[in-house]
mmCIF file of C-alpha atoms and ligand atoms in Angstrom:
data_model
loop_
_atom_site.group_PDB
_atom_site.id
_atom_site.type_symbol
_atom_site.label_atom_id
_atom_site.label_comp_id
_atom_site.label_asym_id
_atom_site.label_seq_id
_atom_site.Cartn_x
_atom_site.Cartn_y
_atom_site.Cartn_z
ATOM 1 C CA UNK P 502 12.629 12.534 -8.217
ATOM 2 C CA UNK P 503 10.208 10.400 -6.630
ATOM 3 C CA UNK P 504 7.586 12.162 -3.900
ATOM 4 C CA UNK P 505 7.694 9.856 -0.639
ATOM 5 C CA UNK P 506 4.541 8.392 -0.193
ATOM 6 C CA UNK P 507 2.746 7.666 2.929
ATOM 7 C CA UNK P 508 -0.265 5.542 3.383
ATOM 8 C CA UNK P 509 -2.128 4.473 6.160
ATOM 9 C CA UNK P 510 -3.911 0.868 6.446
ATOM 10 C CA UNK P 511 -7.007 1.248 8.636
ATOM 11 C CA UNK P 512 -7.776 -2.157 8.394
ATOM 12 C CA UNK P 513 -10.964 -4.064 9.993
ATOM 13 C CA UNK P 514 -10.920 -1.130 12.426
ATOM 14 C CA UNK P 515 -13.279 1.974 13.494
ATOM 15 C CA UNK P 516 -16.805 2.794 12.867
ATOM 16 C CA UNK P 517 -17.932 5.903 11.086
ATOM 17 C CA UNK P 518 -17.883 8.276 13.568
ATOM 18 C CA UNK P 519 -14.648 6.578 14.670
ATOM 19 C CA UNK P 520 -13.344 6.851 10.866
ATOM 20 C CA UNK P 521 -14.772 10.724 10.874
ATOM 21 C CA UNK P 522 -12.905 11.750 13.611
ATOM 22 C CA UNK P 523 -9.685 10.338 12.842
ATOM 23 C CA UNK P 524 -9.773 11.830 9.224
ATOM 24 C CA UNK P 525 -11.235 15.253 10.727
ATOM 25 C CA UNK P 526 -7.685 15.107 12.862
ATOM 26 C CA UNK P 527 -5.535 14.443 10.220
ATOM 27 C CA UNK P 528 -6.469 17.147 8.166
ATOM 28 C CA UNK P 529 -6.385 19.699 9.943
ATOM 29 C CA UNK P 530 -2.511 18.438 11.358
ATOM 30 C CA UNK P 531 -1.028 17.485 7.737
ATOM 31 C CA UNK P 532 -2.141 20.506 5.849
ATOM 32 C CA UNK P 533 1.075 21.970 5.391
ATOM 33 C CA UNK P 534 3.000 18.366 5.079
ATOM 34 C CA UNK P 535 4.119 17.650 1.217
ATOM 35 C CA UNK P 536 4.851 14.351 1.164
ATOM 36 C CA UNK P 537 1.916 12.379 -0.779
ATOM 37 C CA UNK P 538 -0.548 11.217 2.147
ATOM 38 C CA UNK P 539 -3.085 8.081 1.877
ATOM 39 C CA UNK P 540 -5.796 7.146 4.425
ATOM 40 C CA UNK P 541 -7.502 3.309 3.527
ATOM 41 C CA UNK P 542 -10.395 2.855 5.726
ATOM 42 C CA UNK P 543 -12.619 0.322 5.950
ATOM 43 C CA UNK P 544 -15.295 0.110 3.017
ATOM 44 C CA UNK P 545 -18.203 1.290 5.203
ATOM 45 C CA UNK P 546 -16.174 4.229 5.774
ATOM 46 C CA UNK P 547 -14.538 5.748 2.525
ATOM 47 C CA UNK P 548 -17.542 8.190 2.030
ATOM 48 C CA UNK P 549 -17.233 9.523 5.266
ATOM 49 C CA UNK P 550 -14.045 9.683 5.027
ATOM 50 C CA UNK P 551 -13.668 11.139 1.826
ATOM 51 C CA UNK P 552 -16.298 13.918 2.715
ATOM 52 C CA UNK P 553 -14.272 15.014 5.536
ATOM 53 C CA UNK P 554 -10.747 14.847 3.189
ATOM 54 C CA UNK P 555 -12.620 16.281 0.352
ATOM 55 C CA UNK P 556 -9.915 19.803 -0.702
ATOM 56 C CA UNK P 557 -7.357 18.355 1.610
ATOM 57 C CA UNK P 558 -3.607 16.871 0.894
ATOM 58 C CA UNK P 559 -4.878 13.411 1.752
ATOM 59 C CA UNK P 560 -5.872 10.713 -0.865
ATOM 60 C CA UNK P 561 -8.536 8.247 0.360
ATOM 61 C CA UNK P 562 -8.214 4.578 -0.089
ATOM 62 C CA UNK P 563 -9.725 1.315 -0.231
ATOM 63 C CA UNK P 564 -8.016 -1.962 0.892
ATOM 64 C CA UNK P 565 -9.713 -4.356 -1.637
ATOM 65 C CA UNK P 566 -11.682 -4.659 -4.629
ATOM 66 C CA UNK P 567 -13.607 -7.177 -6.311
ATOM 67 C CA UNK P 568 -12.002 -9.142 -9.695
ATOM 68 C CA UNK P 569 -15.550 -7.948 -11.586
ATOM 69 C CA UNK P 570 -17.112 -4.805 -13.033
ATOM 70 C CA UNK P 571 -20.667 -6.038 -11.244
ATOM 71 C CA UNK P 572 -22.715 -9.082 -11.780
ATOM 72 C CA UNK P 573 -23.273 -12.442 -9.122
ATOM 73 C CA UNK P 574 -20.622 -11.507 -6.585
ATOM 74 C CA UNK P 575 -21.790 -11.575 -3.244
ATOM 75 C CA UNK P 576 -20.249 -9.957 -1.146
ATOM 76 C CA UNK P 577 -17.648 -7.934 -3.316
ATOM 77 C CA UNK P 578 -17.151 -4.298 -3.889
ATOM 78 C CA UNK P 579 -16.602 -3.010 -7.594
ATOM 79 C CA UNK P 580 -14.244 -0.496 -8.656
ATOM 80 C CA UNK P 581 -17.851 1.547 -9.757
ATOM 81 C CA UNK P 582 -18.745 1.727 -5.990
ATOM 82 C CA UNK P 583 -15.299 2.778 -4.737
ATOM 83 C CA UNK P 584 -15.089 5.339 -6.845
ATOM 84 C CA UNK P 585 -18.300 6.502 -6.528
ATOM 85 C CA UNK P 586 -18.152 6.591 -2.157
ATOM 86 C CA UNK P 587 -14.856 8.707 -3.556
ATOM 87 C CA UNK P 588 -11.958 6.014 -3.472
ATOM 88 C CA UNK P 589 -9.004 7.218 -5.693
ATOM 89 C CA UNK P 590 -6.486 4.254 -4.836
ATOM 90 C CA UNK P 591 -6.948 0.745 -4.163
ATOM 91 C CA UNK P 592 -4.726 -1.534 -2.308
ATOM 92 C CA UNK P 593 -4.443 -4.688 -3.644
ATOM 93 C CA UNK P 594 -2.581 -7.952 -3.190
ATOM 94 C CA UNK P 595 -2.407 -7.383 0.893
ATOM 95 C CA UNK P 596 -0.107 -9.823 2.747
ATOM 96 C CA UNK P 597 -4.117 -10.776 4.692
ATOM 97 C CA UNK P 598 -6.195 -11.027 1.298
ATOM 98 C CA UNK P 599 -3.036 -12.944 -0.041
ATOM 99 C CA UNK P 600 -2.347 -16.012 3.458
ATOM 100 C CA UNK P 601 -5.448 -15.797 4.861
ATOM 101 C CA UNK P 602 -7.991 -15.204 2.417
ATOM 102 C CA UNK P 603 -6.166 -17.334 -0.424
ATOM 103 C CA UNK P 604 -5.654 -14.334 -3.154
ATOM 104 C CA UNK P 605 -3.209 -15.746 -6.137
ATOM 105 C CA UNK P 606 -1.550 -13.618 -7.915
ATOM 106 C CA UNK P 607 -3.606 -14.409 -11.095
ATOM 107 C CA UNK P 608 -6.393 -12.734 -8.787
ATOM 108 C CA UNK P 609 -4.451 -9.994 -7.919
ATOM 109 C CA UNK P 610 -3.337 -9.421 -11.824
ATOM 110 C CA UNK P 611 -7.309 -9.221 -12.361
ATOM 111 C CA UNK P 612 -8.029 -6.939 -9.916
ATOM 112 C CA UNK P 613 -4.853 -4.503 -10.564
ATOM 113 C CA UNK P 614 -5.913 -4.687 -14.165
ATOM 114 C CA UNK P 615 -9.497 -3.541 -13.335
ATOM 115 C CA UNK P 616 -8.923 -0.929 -11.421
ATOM 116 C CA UNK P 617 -6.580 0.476 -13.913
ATOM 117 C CA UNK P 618 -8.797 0.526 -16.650
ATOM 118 C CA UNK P 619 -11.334 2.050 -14.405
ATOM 119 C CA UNK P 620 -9.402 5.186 -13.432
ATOM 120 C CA UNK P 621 -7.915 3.881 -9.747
ATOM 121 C CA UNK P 622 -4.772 4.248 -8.406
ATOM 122 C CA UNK P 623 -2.887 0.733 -7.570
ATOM 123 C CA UNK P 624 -0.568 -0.035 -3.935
ATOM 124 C CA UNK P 625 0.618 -3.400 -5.284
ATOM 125 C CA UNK P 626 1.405 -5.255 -1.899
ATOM 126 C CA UNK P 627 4.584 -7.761 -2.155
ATOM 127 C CA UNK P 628 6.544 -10.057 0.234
ATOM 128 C CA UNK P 629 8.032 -13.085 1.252
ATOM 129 C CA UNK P 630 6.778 -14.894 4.558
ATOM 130 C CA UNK P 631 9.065 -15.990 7.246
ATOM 131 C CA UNK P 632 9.844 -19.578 5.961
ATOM 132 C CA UNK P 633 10.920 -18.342 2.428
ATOM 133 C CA UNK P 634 12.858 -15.804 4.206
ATOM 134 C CA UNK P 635 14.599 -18.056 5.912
ATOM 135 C CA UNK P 636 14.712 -20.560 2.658
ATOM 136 C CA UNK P 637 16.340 -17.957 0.804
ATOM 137 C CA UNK P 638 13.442 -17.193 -1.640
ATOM 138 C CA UNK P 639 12.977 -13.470 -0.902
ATOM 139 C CA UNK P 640 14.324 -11.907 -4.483
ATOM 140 C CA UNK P 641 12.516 -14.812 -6.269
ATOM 141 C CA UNK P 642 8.960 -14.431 -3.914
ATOM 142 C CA UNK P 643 8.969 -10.406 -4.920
ATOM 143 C CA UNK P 644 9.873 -11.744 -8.424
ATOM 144 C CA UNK P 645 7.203 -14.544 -8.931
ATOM 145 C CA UNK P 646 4.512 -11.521 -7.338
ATOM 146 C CA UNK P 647 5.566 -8.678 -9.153
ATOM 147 C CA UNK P 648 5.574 -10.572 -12.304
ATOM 148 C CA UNK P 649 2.445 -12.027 -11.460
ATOM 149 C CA UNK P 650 1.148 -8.831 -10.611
ATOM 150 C CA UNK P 651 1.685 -6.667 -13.081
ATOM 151 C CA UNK P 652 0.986 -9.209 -15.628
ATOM 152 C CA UNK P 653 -0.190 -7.087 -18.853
ATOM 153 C CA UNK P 654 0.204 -4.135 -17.231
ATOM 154 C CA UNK P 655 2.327 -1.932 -19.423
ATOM 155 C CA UNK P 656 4.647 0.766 -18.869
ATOM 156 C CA UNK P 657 2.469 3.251 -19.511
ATOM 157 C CA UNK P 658 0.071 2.630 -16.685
ATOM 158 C CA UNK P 659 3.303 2.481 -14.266
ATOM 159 C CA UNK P 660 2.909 6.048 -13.152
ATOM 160 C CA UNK P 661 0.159 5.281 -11.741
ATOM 161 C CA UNK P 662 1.092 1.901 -9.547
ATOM 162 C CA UNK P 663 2.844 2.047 -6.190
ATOM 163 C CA UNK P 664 4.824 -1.045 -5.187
ATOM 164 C CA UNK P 665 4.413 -1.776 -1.334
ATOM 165 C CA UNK P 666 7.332 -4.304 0.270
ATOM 166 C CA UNK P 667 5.996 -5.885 2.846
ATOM 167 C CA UNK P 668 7.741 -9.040 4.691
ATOM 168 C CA UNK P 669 4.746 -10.677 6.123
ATOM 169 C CA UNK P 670 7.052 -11.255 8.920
ATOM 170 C CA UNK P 671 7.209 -7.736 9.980
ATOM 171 C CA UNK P 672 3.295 -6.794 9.983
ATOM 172 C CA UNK P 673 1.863 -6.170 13.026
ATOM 173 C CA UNK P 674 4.782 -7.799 14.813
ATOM 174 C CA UNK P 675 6.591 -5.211 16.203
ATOM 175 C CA UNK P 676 9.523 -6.774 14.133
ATOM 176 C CA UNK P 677 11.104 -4.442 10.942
ATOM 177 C CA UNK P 678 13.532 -5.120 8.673
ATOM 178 C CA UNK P 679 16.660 -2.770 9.312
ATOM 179 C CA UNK P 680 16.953 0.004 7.285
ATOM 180 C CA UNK P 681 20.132 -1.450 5.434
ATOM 181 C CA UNK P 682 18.063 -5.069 4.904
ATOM 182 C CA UNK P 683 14.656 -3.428 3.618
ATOM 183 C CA UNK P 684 17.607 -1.018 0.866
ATOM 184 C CA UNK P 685 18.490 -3.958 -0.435
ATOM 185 C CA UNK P 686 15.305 -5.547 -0.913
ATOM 186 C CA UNK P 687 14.073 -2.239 -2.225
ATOM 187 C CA UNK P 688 17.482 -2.145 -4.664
ATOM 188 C CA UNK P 689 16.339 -5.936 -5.790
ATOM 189 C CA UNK P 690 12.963 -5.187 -6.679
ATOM 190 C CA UNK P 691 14.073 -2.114 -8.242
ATOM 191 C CA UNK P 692 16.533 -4.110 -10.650
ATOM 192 C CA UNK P 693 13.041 -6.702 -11.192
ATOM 193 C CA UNK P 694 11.236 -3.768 -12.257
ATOM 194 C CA UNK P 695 13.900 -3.026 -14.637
ATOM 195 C CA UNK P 696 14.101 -6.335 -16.233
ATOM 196 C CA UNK P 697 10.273 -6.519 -16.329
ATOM 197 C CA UNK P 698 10.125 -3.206 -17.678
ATOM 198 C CA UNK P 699 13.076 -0.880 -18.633
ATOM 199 C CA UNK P 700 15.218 1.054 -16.387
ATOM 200 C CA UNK P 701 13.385 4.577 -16.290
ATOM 201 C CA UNK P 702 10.386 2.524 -14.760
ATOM 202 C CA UNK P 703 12.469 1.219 -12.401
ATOM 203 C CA UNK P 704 13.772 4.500 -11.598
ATOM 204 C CA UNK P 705 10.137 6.245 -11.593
ATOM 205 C CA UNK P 706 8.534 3.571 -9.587
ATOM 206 C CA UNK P 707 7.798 4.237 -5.656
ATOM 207 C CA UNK P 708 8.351 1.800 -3.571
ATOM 208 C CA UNK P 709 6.742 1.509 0.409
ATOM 209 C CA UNK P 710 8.065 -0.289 3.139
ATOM 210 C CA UNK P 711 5.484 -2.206 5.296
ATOM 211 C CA UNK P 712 5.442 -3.917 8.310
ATOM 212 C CA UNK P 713 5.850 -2.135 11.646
ATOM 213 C CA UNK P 714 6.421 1.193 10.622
ATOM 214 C CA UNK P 715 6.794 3.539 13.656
ATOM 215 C CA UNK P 716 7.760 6.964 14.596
ATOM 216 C CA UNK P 717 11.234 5.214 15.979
ATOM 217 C CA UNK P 718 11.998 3.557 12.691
ATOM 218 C CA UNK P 719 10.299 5.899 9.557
ATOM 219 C CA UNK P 720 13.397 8.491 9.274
ATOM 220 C CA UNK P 721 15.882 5.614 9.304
ATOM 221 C CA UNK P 722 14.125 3.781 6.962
ATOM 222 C CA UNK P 723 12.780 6.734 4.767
ATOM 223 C CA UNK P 724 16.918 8.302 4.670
ATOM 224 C CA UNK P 725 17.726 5.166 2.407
ATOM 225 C CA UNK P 726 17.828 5.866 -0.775
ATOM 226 C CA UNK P 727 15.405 2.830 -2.057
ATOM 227 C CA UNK P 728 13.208 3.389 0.414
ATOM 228 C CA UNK P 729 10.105 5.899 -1.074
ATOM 229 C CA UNK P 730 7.548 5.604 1.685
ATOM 230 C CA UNK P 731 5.172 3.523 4.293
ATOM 231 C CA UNK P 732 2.523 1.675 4.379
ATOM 232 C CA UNK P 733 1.349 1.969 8.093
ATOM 233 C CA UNK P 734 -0.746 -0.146 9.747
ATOM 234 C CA UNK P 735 -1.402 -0.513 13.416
ATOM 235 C CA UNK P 736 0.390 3.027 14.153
ATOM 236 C CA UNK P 737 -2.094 4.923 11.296
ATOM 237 C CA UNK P 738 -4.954 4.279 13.631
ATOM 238 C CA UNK P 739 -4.117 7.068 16.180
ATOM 239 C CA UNK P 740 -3.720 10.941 14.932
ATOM 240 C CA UNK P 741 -0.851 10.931 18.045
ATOM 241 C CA UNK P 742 1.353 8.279 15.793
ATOM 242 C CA UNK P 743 0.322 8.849 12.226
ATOM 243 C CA UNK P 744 1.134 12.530 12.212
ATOM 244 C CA UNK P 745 4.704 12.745 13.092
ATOM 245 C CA UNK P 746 5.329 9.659 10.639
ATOM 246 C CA UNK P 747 3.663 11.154 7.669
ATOM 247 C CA UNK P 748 5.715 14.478 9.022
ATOM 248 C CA UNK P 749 8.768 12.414 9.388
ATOM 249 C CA UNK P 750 11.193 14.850 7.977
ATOM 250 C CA UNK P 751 9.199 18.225 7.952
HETATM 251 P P1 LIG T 1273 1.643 -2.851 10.552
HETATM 252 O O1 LIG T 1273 0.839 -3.214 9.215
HETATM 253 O O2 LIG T 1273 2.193 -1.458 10.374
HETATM 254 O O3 LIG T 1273 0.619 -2.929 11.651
HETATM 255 O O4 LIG T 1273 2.738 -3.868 10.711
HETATM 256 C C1 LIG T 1273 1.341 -2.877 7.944
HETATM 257 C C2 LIG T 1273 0.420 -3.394 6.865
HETATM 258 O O5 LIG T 1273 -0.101 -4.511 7.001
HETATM 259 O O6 LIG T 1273 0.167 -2.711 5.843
#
């Protein structure tokens, strides 16, 4: 039985005391809710956030991490430093870091390996862009990026990695992939997950949807049976939209 997951991508948005307040909201209005909850603020903000999460149901995030335990990289975070400001999770591979900072996935296979060995939790962003949508190429983009990905990774450190589908179409475009479309992706990258690792992984392993997720699509796309959670974007930034979708069937 997988738990649904739901995450929330801050982004390059709020400032600490706009970070603060957001988390302070959330806690107090998804105590009860069961479903596994992630906030990813901004990296000047995880240790604020995390202070005001601390003893709550919500995991705290970061959206990056550098491909190095420390050393000449300016400008990079470790995995160290996130998990010291209290980062449990990393999200890695990002539709951004990948088209518009130029991420590969032998980068991204470097950083999901790091933060592995270093104790963090892994959202493995995947998804095709509009032109190999359109070419065709989505099962074989998800397939070239989860097998890129997870490159080394064995099964045993599965548990412990989230796969997030996200057409790069979709994000922050007010455009989602119906239900029934983003099932079958789901079911394809499901059956890649099998033949990269064996069935029961396949079975165990949740898998978000990304890219416009809203109060007026989550249920729809959460009742399919594929589908194992969000990854939430511009509607996490707002208490008054996040809530009822990381409620969305309580
Ligand atoms: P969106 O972003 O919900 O604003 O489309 C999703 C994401 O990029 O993770």
């Amino acid at each position: 039985m997988r738990t649904p997951f739901i995450a929330g991508n801050w982004k390059m948005h709020k400032t600490r005391a706009e970070a603060r307040d957001l988390a302070a909201a959330l806690k107090e209005q998804l105590s009860g809710v069961s479903h596994r909850l992630l906030v990813a603020p901004t990296f000047t903000s995880i240790e604020t956030v995390a202070t005001v999460l601390e003893g709550s149901n919500i995991l705290v995030g970061a959206q990056n991490m550098a491909a190095a335990r420390s050393g000449a990289h300016t400008g990079e975070i470790s995995p160290d430093m996130l998990k010291d400001v209290g980062a449990q999770v990393v999200i890695l591979g990002h539709s951004e870091r990948r088209h518009v900072y130029g991420e590969t996935d032998e980068l991204i296979n470097t950083k999901v390996q790091l933060a592995l060995e270093e104790g963090l939790e892994v959202i493995l962003c995947i998804g095709e862009t509009l032109d190999e949508r359109e070419a065709g190429q989505v099962d074989q983009v998800n397939r070239r990026q989860l097998t890129g990905g997870l490159a080394g990774v064995d099964a045993g450190a599965m548990g412990r990695i989230t796969i997030a589908y996200e057409p790069v179409w979709a994000i922050g475009t007010g455009k989602t992939a119906t239900p029934e479309d983003a099932d079958t992706t789901h079911a394809a990258v499901r059956s890649i997950m099998a033949d990269l690792y064996d069935q029961s992984v396949a079975d165990a392993v949740v898998i978000q949807y990304g890219g416009s997720v809203k109060l007026d699509n989550v249920a729809g796309l959460m009742a399919k049976p594929n589908i194992d959670g969000a990854l939430v974007g511009g509607a996490s930034l707002k208490a008054d939209t996040f809530v009822p979708i990381a409620q969305f069937d309580s």
